[in-house]
Every structure is written in C-alpha cells, then in structure tokens.
Amino acid sequence: MVSIILILIVIAIVGLVVATSIRIVPQAEAYVVERLGAYMETWEVGFHVKVPFMDKVAAYVPLREQVEDFPPQPVITKDNVTMKIDTVVYYQITDPKLFCYGVDNPIKAIENLTATTLRNIIGDLELDETLTSRETINTKMRAALDEATDPWGIKVNRVELKNIIPPEEIQDAMERQMKAERERREAILRAEGEKKSAVLRAEGNKESLVLQAEAEKEAAILRAEATKEKEIKEAEGRAEAIRATRKAEADGIKFVKAAEAEGIKSIKNAEADDTVIRLKSLDAFAKAADGKATKIIIPSEIQGVAGLVSSVTEIAKDVKSTTKANK
C-alpha cells in the first residue's frame, strides 16, 4: 500500500515537472529564457520545452506597439518663459534580449530621456515658435529618442506633444493679444466693407450721371432733328408757295397774252382802229383780274389804256352835254 502511494506521488511530481517545462508562446510576444542564471535564448511564437530546474523564463516581452503618456515636464524657452509640456511616446520592442539586459527599467529611462530631449529642443525656441512648431518638435524628439533607445532594443515610432501649458500671465497676455487681433481684424473687415460700399455708391452715381448725360444727349439730338425737320417743312412750304405764286403769275401772263391775241385777232377781223384794240386789251385785263391769281402783272401797253379810258369818259360827257343843249 505504501509503495503504491509513493509511486503515485512520484508520478504526480514528474507530471508537474513536465507540465511546468512545457511553454506555448502566443502571438506578438517573446520569452527570454535563462539557464542557470545566464541568458540562453529568446523563444518566439510556438511550442517550447525547458529543462527542469535549469531553465527559467526570465521575462515575458510584448512585441506590440505600446503607448506611454508621460506627465507634464517643466521646460524653459529661449526667451525665458517657463511652461509645462506633456508628451506621448509610441514605441515597440524589437530585441527582447536588449530590452531585458540593456537598461534597468526601460520605461523610466524613456521618460527621463524624453524630458531631457524636450528641454534641449525647447531651449532653442522662443515662446511663439514653441506654440506653432509642434510638428518640428515631434520630429526632432522622435529622431533623438529613436537613436538613444536603439541599444535598448526599442524603436520609437512617434512622439507627440499632448499639451503645452504656458504660465497664467502668459495665457492672459495671449488672450488679450488674441482679443486685440480679433478687434483689429474686425476693424479691417468693417473698413473694407465701408470702402466697398463707398466704391459701389460712387460707381452707381457715376453710372447714373452717365445715363443722365446720354439721355440728355439723345434728347438734344431728337430736339435738333425735330427742329431740322420743322425748318425743312417750313422751307418746303415757302418753296411751294413761291412755286404756286410763280405759276399763278405765269398763268395770268399767259391768259393776258392769249386775251390780247384774241382781241387783236377780232379787231383785225372787224377792221377796228387802235382805240378799239386798247379797249379790248383793257377788257381782257379786267377778265384776268377776275381770276384766282393773287398778283397781276400790268404790261407796259396798258399804261396808255388809263389815258384812253379818261379820253373816252370825257368824250361821253361832251356828247351828253351837247344832247342836253339841243333839247
């Protein structure tokens, strides 16, 4: 019975030893194995067996990218302004052996190295440059940290400045400066708006004057054309009146000539004397005067007709007197 118990105990101990000697390394991890206190090897992903009581896993090293958020560090700028800056470091372990044996407490070492590197970079910059040069500071810090942590088996992928906290008086001054800048921009925008408004009003007045001048010009042209047309019509009317007058005069002369010719012809046929001819002429002139002509041109021959009429009148009076005396 005792022997059975001893056998079972031995089997249990052997099983326990075998179980503790078998290791399965998961993805994105590495095991640093020591034998008798000295580094032996690094186990990668997979199944591994260690020698009992001689080998041990000294460290479990994650190979994934890790993030460390360090507390704010006081730094001084080139123009002697003290501020606090906290950083975020993204790193990855590339060599588990160097990570375990290269430096004691690698995370603390990275934190201190980040603080000293940040002070060196900020010390070369003024306050305004510090506030506006985040990308430059990130790049310089990443390069410096990556080079310094390479012997530790660490690769720094990225460094970011999380917050830049200047002193309260600097913050107040910055706020006043920002307020003054906003007021200045507001004044500039208001002035530009008033300028544009004045320009638009001037352009509107200019266009209005131009249109008014063009309208006055067109009105003057139309008035001149109307006056011209009026003068032309009046001239045409006067010319027409002159033509009608000349035509009437010509018609009168023609009618007188025709009457004279007809009278002469009648006298010749009747074998009348010169006195009869003149009377006929006077009769023809009387007919012409009864026409529609407004002007009568008296031929020179008619001048003697007046004397003839007077003579005939006197003769008639003498005959009438003689007749009364005889009675």
mmCIF file of C-alpha atoms in Angstrom:
data_model
loop_
_atom_site.group_PDB
_atom_site.id
_atom_site.type_symbol
_atom_site.label_atom_id
_atom_site.label_comp_id
_atom_site.label_asym_id
_atom_site.label_seq_id
_atom_site.Cartn_x
_atom_site.Cartn_y
_atom_site.Cartn_z
ATOM 1 C CA MET A 1 0.000 0.000 0.000
ATOM 2 C CA VAL A 2 2.808 2.381 0.878
ATOM 3 C CA SER A 3 4.632 1.573 -2.317
ATOM 4 C CA ILE A 4 1.542 2.419 -4.350
ATOM 5 C CA ILE A 5 1.278 5.756 -2.652
ATOM 6 C CA LEU A 6 4.934 6.503 -3.323
ATOM 7 C CA ILE A 7 4.515 5.588 -6.971
ATOM 8 C CA LEU A 8 1.549 7.901 -7.280
ATOM 9 C CA ILE A 9 3.493 10.730 -5.628
ATOM 10 C CA VAL A 10 6.396 10.233 -7.998
ATOM 11 C CA ILE A 11 4.083 10.201 -10.994
ATOM 12 C CA ALA A 12 2.445 13.395 -9.808
ATOM 13 C CA ILE A 13 5.792 15.107 -9.298
ATOM 14 C CA VAL A 14 7.011 14.002 -12.731
ATOM 15 C CA GLY A 15 3.781 15.180 -14.341
ATOM 16 C CA LEU A 16 4.054 18.522 -12.582
ATOM 17 C CA VAL A 17 7.640 18.952 -13.679
ATOM 18 C CA VAL A 18 6.787 18.051 -17.250
ATOM 19 C CA ALA A 19 3.804 20.383 -17.245
ATOM 20 C CA THR A 20 5.863 23.297 -15.951
ATOM 21 C CA SER A 21 8.566 22.589 -18.522
ATOM 22 C CA ILE A 22 6.216 22.964 -21.494
ATOM 23 C CA ARG A 23 5.594 26.530 -22.761
ATOM 24 C CA ILE A 24 3.469 27.831 -25.643
ATOM 25 C CA VAL A 25 4.421 31.366 -26.703
ATOM 26 C CA PRO A 26 1.401 33.379 -28.015
ATOM 27 C CA GLN A 27 1.369 35.747 -30.969
ATOM 28 C CA ALA A 28 3.132 39.130 -30.601
ATOM 29 C CA GLU A 29 5.081 38.031 -27.546
ATOM 30 C CA ALA A 30 8.558 36.683 -26.799
ATOM 31 C CA TYR A 31 10.024 34.853 -23.818
ATOM 32 C CA VAL A 32 13.566 35.464 -22.612
ATOM 33 C CA VAL A 33 14.930 32.178 -21.247
ATOM 34 C CA GLU A 34 17.871 31.864 -18.818
ATOM 35 C CA ARG A 35 19.799 28.727 -17.911
ATOM 36 C CA LEU A 36 21.447 28.691 -14.556
ATOM 37 C CA GLY A 37 21.069 32.479 -14.358
ATOM 38 C CA ALA A 38 22.599 33.271 -17.754
ATOM 39 C CA TYR A 39 20.793 34.274 -20.930
ATOM 40 C CA MET A 40 20.261 31.233 -23.106
ATOM 41 C CA GLU A 41 17.769 32.160 -25.860
ATOM 42 C CA THR A 42 14.604 34.002 -26.846
ATOM 43 C CA TRP A 43 11.526 31.962 -27.544
ATOM 44 C CA GLU A 44 9.351 33.120 -30.404
ATOM 45 C CA VAL A 45 5.758 32.127 -31.153
ATOM 46 C CA GLY A 46 5.110 28.372 -30.794
ATOM 47 C CA PHE A 47 5.688 25.298 -28.618
ATOM 48 C CA HIS A 48 8.802 25.141 -26.405
ATOM 49 C CA VAL A 49 10.181 22.861 -23.654
ATOM 50 C CA LYS A 50 12.656 23.927 -20.987
ATOM 51 C CA VAL A 51 14.968 21.822 -18.915
ATOM 52 C CA PRO A 52 13.503 21.445 -15.453
ATOM 53 C CA PHE A 53 15.337 23.074 -12.574
ATOM 54 C CA MET A 54 17.881 24.579 -15.001
ATOM 55 C CA ASP A 55 15.964 26.810 -17.370
ATOM 56 C CA LYS A 56 13.560 29.568 -16.462
ATOM 57 C CA VAL A 57 11.622 32.224 -18.313
ATOM 58 C CA ALA A 58 13.248 35.459 -17.177
ATOM 59 C CA ALA A 59 10.866 37.883 -18.940
ATOM 60 C CA TYR A 60 7.690 37.980 -20.959
ATOM 61 C CA VAL A 61 8.240 40.668 -23.598
ATOM 62 C CA PRO A 62 5.294 42.086 -25.636
ATOM 63 C CA LEU A 63 6.183 42.866 -29.247
ATOM 64 C CA ARG A 64 3.130 45.030 -29.985
ATOM 65 C CA GLU A 65 3.427 48.809 -30.313
ATOM 66 C CA GLN A 66 2.931 50.400 -26.917
ATOM 67 C CA VAL A 67 1.950 53.878 -25.766
ATOM 68 C CA GLU A 68 3.322 55.754 -22.769
ATOM 69 C CA ASP A 69 1.749 59.006 -21.639
ATOM 70 C CA PHE A 70 4.264 60.885 -19.533
ATOM 71 C CA PRO A 71 3.242 63.606 -17.058
ATOM 72 C CA PRO A 72 3.915 67.298 -17.852
ATOM 73 C CA GLN A 73 7.533 68.352 -17.704
ATOM 74 C CA PRO A 74 8.642 71.934 -16.895
ATOM 75 C CA VAL A 75 10.700 73.477 -19.704
ATOM 76 C CA ILE A 76 12.157 76.938 -20.343
ATOM 77 C CA THR A 77 12.057 78.621 -23.750
ATOM 78 C CA LYS A 78 14.782 80.726 -25.309
ATOM 79 C CA ASP A 79 13.064 83.928 -24.144
ATOM 80 C CA ASN A 80 12.967 82.623 -20.533
ATOM 81 C CA VAL A 81 9.315 81.602 -20.370
ATOM 82 C CA THR A 82 8.625 78.580 -18.173
ATOM 83 C CA MET A 83 5.894 76.233 -19.326
ATOM 84 C CA LYS A 84 4.805 72.642 -18.899
ATOM 85 C CA ILE A 85 4.593 70.130 -21.733
ATOM 86 C CA ASP A 86 3.366 66.544 -21.543
ATOM 87 C CA THR A 87 4.311 64.046 -24.218
ATOM 88 C CA VAL A 88 3.016 60.778 -25.613
ATOM 89 C CA VAL A 89 5.570 58.230 -26.878
ATOM 90 C CA TYR A 90 4.702 55.366 -29.226
ATOM 91 C CA TYR A 91 7.380 52.653 -29.134
ATOM 92 C CA GLN A 92 7.912 48.996 -29.998
ATOM 93 C CA ILE A 93 10.340 46.395 -28.641
ATOM 94 C CA THR A 94 12.458 44.997 -31.471
ATOM 95 C CA ASP A 95 15.038 42.999 -29.446
ATOM 96 C CA PRO A 96 13.755 41.308 -26.269
ATOM 97 C CA LYS A 97 17.299 40.456 -25.094
ATOM 98 C CA LEU A 98 18.475 44.079 -25.250
ATOM 99 C CA PHE A 99 15.211 45.225 -23.698
ATOM 100 C CA CYS A 100 15.809 42.961 -20.698
ATOM 101 C CA TYR A 101 19.567 43.443 -20.283
ATOM 102 C CA GLY A 102 20.263 46.792 -21.975
ATOM 103 C CA VAL A 103 18.890 49.119 -19.306
ATOM 104 C CA ASP A 104 17.226 48.826 -15.963
ATOM 105 C CA ASN A 105 13.579 49.932 -16.103
ATOM 106 C CA PRO A 106 13.397 50.894 -19.798
ATOM 107 C CA ILE A 107 10.120 52.851 -19.420
ATOM 108 C CA LYS A 108 11.589 55.096 -16.736
ATOM 109 C CA ALA A 109 14.663 55.566 -18.908
ATOM 110 C CA ILE A 110 12.492 56.606 -21.863
ATOM 111 C CA GLU A 111 10.590 59.061 -19.662
ATOM 112 C CA ASN A 112 13.749 60.755 -18.420
ATOM 113 C CA LEU A 113 15.256 60.765 -21.886
ATOM 114 C CA THR A 114 12.074 62.361 -23.239
ATOM 115 C CA ALA A 115 12.210 65.116 -20.599
ATOM 116 C CA THR A 116 15.871 65.974 -21.246
ATOM 117 C CA THR A 117 15.460 65.906 -25.032
ATOM 118 C CA LEU A 118 12.374 68.112 -24.808
ATOM 119 C CA ARG A 119 14.229 70.658 -22.654
ATOM 120 C CA ASN A 120 17.085 70.800 -25.160
ATOM 121 C CA ILE A 121 14.748 71.382 -28.113
ATOM 122 C CA ILE A 122 12.511 73.938 -26.375
ATOM 123 C CA GLY A 123 15.562 75.816 -25.114
ATOM 124 C CA ASP A 124 16.418 76.734 -28.692
ATOM 125 C CA LEU A 125 12.931 78.068 -29.432
ATOM 126 C CA GLU A 126 11.041 81.155 -28.351
ATOM 127 C CA LEU A 127 7.513 81.047 -26.989
ATOM 128 C CA ASP A 128 5.762 81.821 -30.270
ATOM 129 C CA GLU A 129 7.881 79.270 -32.124
ATOM 130 C CA THR A 130 7.133 76.661 -29.477
ATOM 131 C CA LEU A 131 3.400 77.195 -29.827
ATOM 132 C CA THR A 132 3.494 76.990 -33.619
ATOM 133 C CA SER A 133 6.191 74.328 -34.196
ATOM 134 C CA ARG A 134 4.632 71.171 -32.809
ATOM 135 C CA GLU A 135 5.435 69.126 -35.898
ATOM 136 C CA THR A 136 9.080 70.220 -35.869
ATOM 137 C CA ILE A 137 9.422 69.401 -32.161
ATOM 138 C CA ASN A 138 7.778 65.991 -32.654
ATOM 139 C CA THR A 139 10.143 65.096 -35.496
ATOM 140 C CA LYS A 140 13.288 66.150 -33.598
ATOM 141 C CA MET A 141 12.244 64.280 -30.478
ATOM 142 C CA ARG A 142 11.397 61.108 -32.361
ATOM 143 C CA ALA A 143 14.776 61.112 -34.100
ATOM 144 C CA ALA A 144 16.689 61.746 -30.850
ATOM 145 C CA LEU A 145 14.758 59.135 -28.819
ATOM 146 C CA ASP A 146 14.953 56.506 -31.552
ATOM 147 C CA GLU A 147 18.709 56.865 -31.746
ATOM 148 C CA ALA A 148 19.140 56.815 -27.944
ATOM 149 C CA THR A 149 16.885 53.775 -27.369
ATOM 150 C CA ASP A 150 18.340 51.655 -30.156
ATOM 151 C CA PRO A 151 20.889 49.970 -27.798
ATOM 152 C CA TRP A 152 17.937 49.039 -25.554
ATOM 153 C CA GLY A 153 16.143 47.094 -28.272
ATOM 154 C CA ILE A 154 13.426 49.752 -28.528
ATOM 155 C CA LYS A 155 12.229 51.568 -31.616
ATOM 156 C CA VAL A 156 10.434 54.893 -31.112
ATOM 157 C CA ASN A 157 7.837 55.211 -33.854
ATOM 158 C CA ARG A 158 6.232 58.525 -32.953
ATOM 159 C CA VAL A 159 6.372 61.287 -30.340
ATOM 160 C CA GLU A 160 3.523 63.738 -29.850
ATOM 161 C CA LEU A 161 3.232 66.854 -27.702
ATOM 162 C CA LYS A 162 -0.059 66.379 -25.931
ATOM 163 C CA ASN A 163 -0.410 69.720 -24.166
ATOM 164 C CA ILE A 164 1.597 72.919 -23.997
ATOM 165 C CA ILE A 165 0.674 74.787 -20.827
ATOM 166 C CA PRO A 166 2.184 78.280 -20.528
ATOM 167 C CA PRO A 167 2.021 80.294 -17.259
ATOM 168 C CA GLU A 168 -1.218 82.053 -16.355
ATOM 169 C CA GLU A 169 0.158 85.545 -17.015
ATOM 170 C CA ILE A 170 1.310 84.394 -20.441
ATOM 171 C CA GLN A 171 -2.127 82.919 -21.082
ATOM 172 C CA ASP A 172 -3.748 86.218 -20.074
ATOM 173 C CA ALA A 173 -1.380 88.141 -22.343
ATOM 174 C CA MET A 174 -2.095 85.725 -25.183
ATOM 175 C CA GLU A 175 -5.827 86.108 -24.653
ATOM 176 C CA ARG A 176 -5.506 89.905 -24.706
ATOM 177 C CA GLN A 177 -3.376 89.656 -27.821
ATOM 178 C CA MET A 178 -5.911 87.377 -29.473
ATOM 179 C CA LYS A 179 -8.698 89.758 -28.492
ATOM 180 C CA ALA A 180 -6.777 92.719 -29.905
ATOM 181 C CA GLU A 181 -6.079 90.752 -33.069
ATOM 182 C CA ARG A 182 -9.750 89.865 -33.455
ATOM 183 C CA GLU A 183 -10.717 93.507 -32.910
ATOM 184 C CA ARG A 184 -8.112 94.595 -35.456
ATOM 185 C CA ARG A 185 -9.448 92.110 -37.995
ATOM 186 C CA GLU A 186 -12.983 93.256 -37.256
ATOM 187 C CA ALA A 187 -11.957 96.889 -37.809
ATOM 188 C CA ILE A 188 -10.208 95.934 -41.049
ATOM 189 C CA LEU A 189 -13.218 93.998 -42.275
ATOM 190 C CA ARG A 190 -15.528 96.861 -41.339
ATOM 191 C CA ALA A 191 -13.274 99.371 -43.126
ATOM 192 C CA GLU A 192 -13.089 97.144 -46.195
ATOM 193 C CA GLY A 193 -16.864 96.801 -46.171
ATOM 194 C CA GLU A 194 -17.326 100.572 -45.913
ATOM 195 C CA LYS A 195 -14.763 101.051 -48.673
ATOM 196 C CA LYS A 196 -16.528 98.613 -50.958
ATOM 197 C CA SER A 197 -19.863 100.235 -50.128
ATOM 198 C CA ALA A 198 -18.475 103.706 -50.951
ATOM 199 C CA VAL A 199 -16.979 102.392 -54.176
ATOM 200 C CA LEU A 200 -20.286 100.810 -55.156
ATOM 201 C CA ARG A 201 -22.164 104.023 -54.349
ATOM 202 C CA ALA A 202 -19.662 106.058 -56.387
ATOM 203 C CA GLU A 203 -19.947 103.640 -59.286
ATOM 204 C CA GLY A 204 -23.742 103.847 -59.037
ATOM 205 C CA ASN A 205 -23.624 107.660 -59.059
ATOM 206 C CA LYS A 206 -21.208 107.553 -61.973
ATOM 207 C CA GLU A 207 -23.446 105.235 -63.962
ATOM 208 C CA SER A 208 -26.451 107.408 -63.095
ATOM 209 C CA LEU A 209 -24.668 110.544 -64.336
ATOM 210 C CA VAL A 210 -23.528 108.736 -67.472
ATOM 211 C CA LEU A 211 -27.056 107.549 -68.182
ATOM 212 C CA GLN A 212 -28.442 111.023 -67.487
ATOM 213 C CA ALA A 213 -25.870 112.583 -69.820
ATOM 214 C CA GLU A 214 -26.669 110.017 -72.505
ATOM 215 C CA ALA A 215 -30.385 110.708 -72.071
ATOM 216 C CA GLU A 216 -29.804 114.471 -72.353
ATOM 217 C CA LYS A 217 -27.625 113.882 -75.402
ATOM 218 C CA GLU A 218 -30.310 111.772 -77.082
ATOM 219 C CA ALA A 219 -32.962 114.359 -76.161
ATOM 220 C CA ALA A 220 -30.835 117.159 -77.648
ATOM 221 C CA ILE A 221 -30.314 115.086 -80.778
ATOM 222 C CA LEU A 222 -34.051 114.471 -81.052
ATOM 223 C CA ARG A 223 -34.792 118.172 -80.482
ATOM 224 C CA ALA A 224 -32.226 119.117 -83.144
ATOM 225 C CA GLU A 225 -33.709 116.596 -85.554
ATOM 226 C CA ALA A 226 -37.222 117.925 -84.829
ATOM 227 C CA THR A 227 -36.056 121.496 -85.397
ATOM 228 C CA LYS A 228 -34.355 120.415 -88.575
ATOM 229 C CA GLU A 229 -37.491 118.647 -89.801
ATOM 230 C CA LYS A 230 -39.573 121.692 -88.895
ATOM 231 C CA GLU A 231 -37.264 124.043 -90.796
ATOM 232 C CA ILE A 232 -37.247 121.678 -93.767
ATOM 233 C CA LYS A 233 -41.052 121.523 -93.772
ATOM 234 C CA GLU A 234 -41.307 125.322 -93.464
ATOM 235 C CA ALA A 235 -38.784 125.751 -96.289
ATOM 236 C CA GLU A 236 -40.709 123.261 -98.395
ATOM 237 C CA GLY A 237 -43.933 125.169 -97.629
ATOM 238 C CA ARG A 238 -42.375 128.515 -98.587
ATOM 239 C CA ALA A 239 -40.951 126.958 -101.737
ATOM 240 C CA GLU A 240 -44.352 125.504 -102.574
ATOM 241 C CA ALA A 241 -45.978 128.903 -102.013
ATOM 242 C CA ILE A 242 -43.381 130.574 -104.222
ATOM 243 C CA ARG A 243 -43.930 127.951 -106.884
ATOM 244 C CA ALA A 244 -47.707 128.452 -106.664
ATOM 245 C CA THR A 245 -47.242 132.246 -106.895
ATOM 246 C CA ARG A 246 -44.922 131.945 -109.849
ATOM 247 C CA LYS A 247 -47.306 129.552 -111.502
ATOM 248 C CA ALA A 248 -50.245 131.916 -110.924
ATOM 249 C CA GLU A 249 -48.252 134.813 -112.337
ATOM 250 C CA ALA A 250 -47.256 132.736 -115.327
ATOM 251 C CA ASP A 251 -50.854 131.640 -115.811
ATOM 252 C CA GLY A 252 -52.021 135.307 -115.612
ATOM 253 C CA ILE A 253 -49.442 136.459 -118.106
ATOM 254 C CA LYS A 254 -50.331 133.598 -120.380
ATOM 255 C CA PHE A 255 -54.023 134.405 -120.045
ATOM 256 C CA VAL A 256 -53.402 138.114 -120.773
ATOM 257 C CA LYS A 257 -51.329 137.268 -123.786
ATOM 258 C CA ALA A 258 -53.994 134.915 -125.030
ATOM 259 C CA ALA A 259 -56.679 137.551 -124.468
ATOM 260 C CA GLU A 260 -54.628 140.187 -126.239
ATOM 261 C CA ALA A 261 -54.015 137.845 -129.115
ATOM 262 C CA GLU A 262 -57.710 137.053 -129.324
ATOM 263 C CA GLY A 263 -58.639 140.746 -129.155
ATOM 264 C CA ILE A 264 -56.147 141.684 -131.828
ATOM 265 C CA LYS A 265 -57.482 138.930 -133.994
ATOM 266 C CA SER A 266 -61.062 140.140 -133.508
ATOM 267 C CA ILE A 267 -60.107 143.713 -134.200
ATOM 268 C CA LYS A 268 -58.301 142.802 -137.319
ATOM 269 C CA ASN A 269 -61.313 140.860 -138.476
ATOM 270 C CA ALA A 270 -63.560 143.840 -137.759
ATOM 271 C CA GLU A 271 -61.027 146.271 -139.167
ATOM 272 C CA ALA A 272 -61.032 148.246 -135.887
ATOM 273 C CA ASP A 273 -58.709 151.091 -135.141
ATOM 274 C CA ASP A 274 -56.071 151.412 -132.445
ATOM 275 C CA THR A 275 -58.522 152.725 -129.897
ATOM 276 C CA VAL A 276 -60.679 149.613 -130.142
ATOM 277 C CA ILE A 277 -57.599 147.435 -129.708
ATOM 278 C CA ARG A 278 -56.738 149.210 -126.483
ATOM 279 C CA LEU A 279 -60.231 148.831 -125.188
ATOM 280 C CA LYS A 280 -60.179 145.136 -125.958
ATOM 281 C CA SER A 281 -56.906 144.872 -124.102
ATOM 282 C CA LEU A 282 -58.424 146.616 -121.114
ATOM 283 C CA ASP A 283 -61.383 144.262 -121.231
ATOM 284 C CA ALA A 284 -59.036 141.256 -121.329
ATOM 285 C CA PHE A 285 -57.111 142.651 -118.338
ATOM 286 C CA ALA A 286 -60.401 143.040 -116.444
ATOM 287 C CA LYS A 287 -61.211 139.393 -117.121
ATOM 288 C CA ALA A 288 -57.761 138.388 -115.929
ATOM 289 C CA ALA A 289 -58.229 140.392 -112.736
ATOM 290 C CA ASP A 290 -61.436 138.484 -112.037
ATOM 291 C CA GLY A 291 -59.445 135.202 -111.862
ATOM 292 C CA LYS A 292 -57.891 133.423 -108.848
ATOM 293 C CA ALA A 293 -54.421 134.912 -109.264
ATOM 294 C CA THR A 294 -53.222 136.896 -106.225
ATOM 295 C CA LYS A 295 -50.844 139.017 -108.206
ATOM 296 C CA ILE A 296 -51.461 140.817 -111.562
ATOM 297 C CA ILE A 297 -48.592 141.993 -113.698
ATOM 298 C CA ILE A 298 -49.646 145.020 -115.770
ATOM 299 C CA PRO A 299 -47.951 145.170 -119.175
ATOM 300 C CA SER A 300 -46.438 148.483 -120.255
ATOM 301 C CA GLU A 301 -49.015 148.735 -123.070
ATOM 302 C CA ILE A 302 -51.809 149.021 -120.523
ATOM 303 C CA GLN A 303 -50.329 152.270 -119.182
ATOM 304 C CA GLY A 304 -51.854 154.073 -122.163
ATOM 305 C CA VAL A 305 -55.176 152.394 -121.504
ATOM 306 C CA ALA A 306 -55.786 154.637 -118.496
ATOM 307 C CA GLY A 307 -55.437 157.695 -120.739
ATOM 308 C CA LEU A 308 -57.716 156.091 -123.242
ATOM 309 C CA VAL A 309 -60.371 155.458 -120.606
ATOM 310 C CA SER A 310 -60.112 159.059 -119.458
ATOM 311 C CA SER A 311 -60.479 160.302 -123.053
ATOM 312 C CA VAL A 312 -63.482 158.054 -123.627
ATOM 313 C CA THR A 313 -65.032 159.370 -120.393
ATOM 314 C CA GLU A 314 -64.515 162.968 -121.395
ATOM 315 C CA ILE A 315 -65.972 162.347 -124.872
ATOM 316 C CA ALA A 316 -69.014 160.707 -123.313
ATOM 317 C CA LYS A 317 -69.536 163.700 -121.046
ATOM 318 C CA ASP A 318 -69.262 166.142 -124.030
ATOM 319 C CA VAL A 319 -71.764 164.106 -126.053
ATOM 320 C CA LYS A 320 -74.148 164.063 -123.121
ATOM 321 C CA SER A 321 -73.828 167.859 -122.657
ATOM 322 C CA THR A 322 -74.399 168.535 -126.340
ATOM 323 C CA THR A 323 -77.545 166.424 -126.313
ATOM 324 C CA LYS A 324 -78.981 168.320 -123.347
ATOM 325 C CA ALA A 325 -78.264 171.676 -125.056
ATOM 326 C CA ASN A 326 -80.031 170.701 -128.202
ATOM 327 C CA LYS A 327 -83.134 169.781 -126.300
#
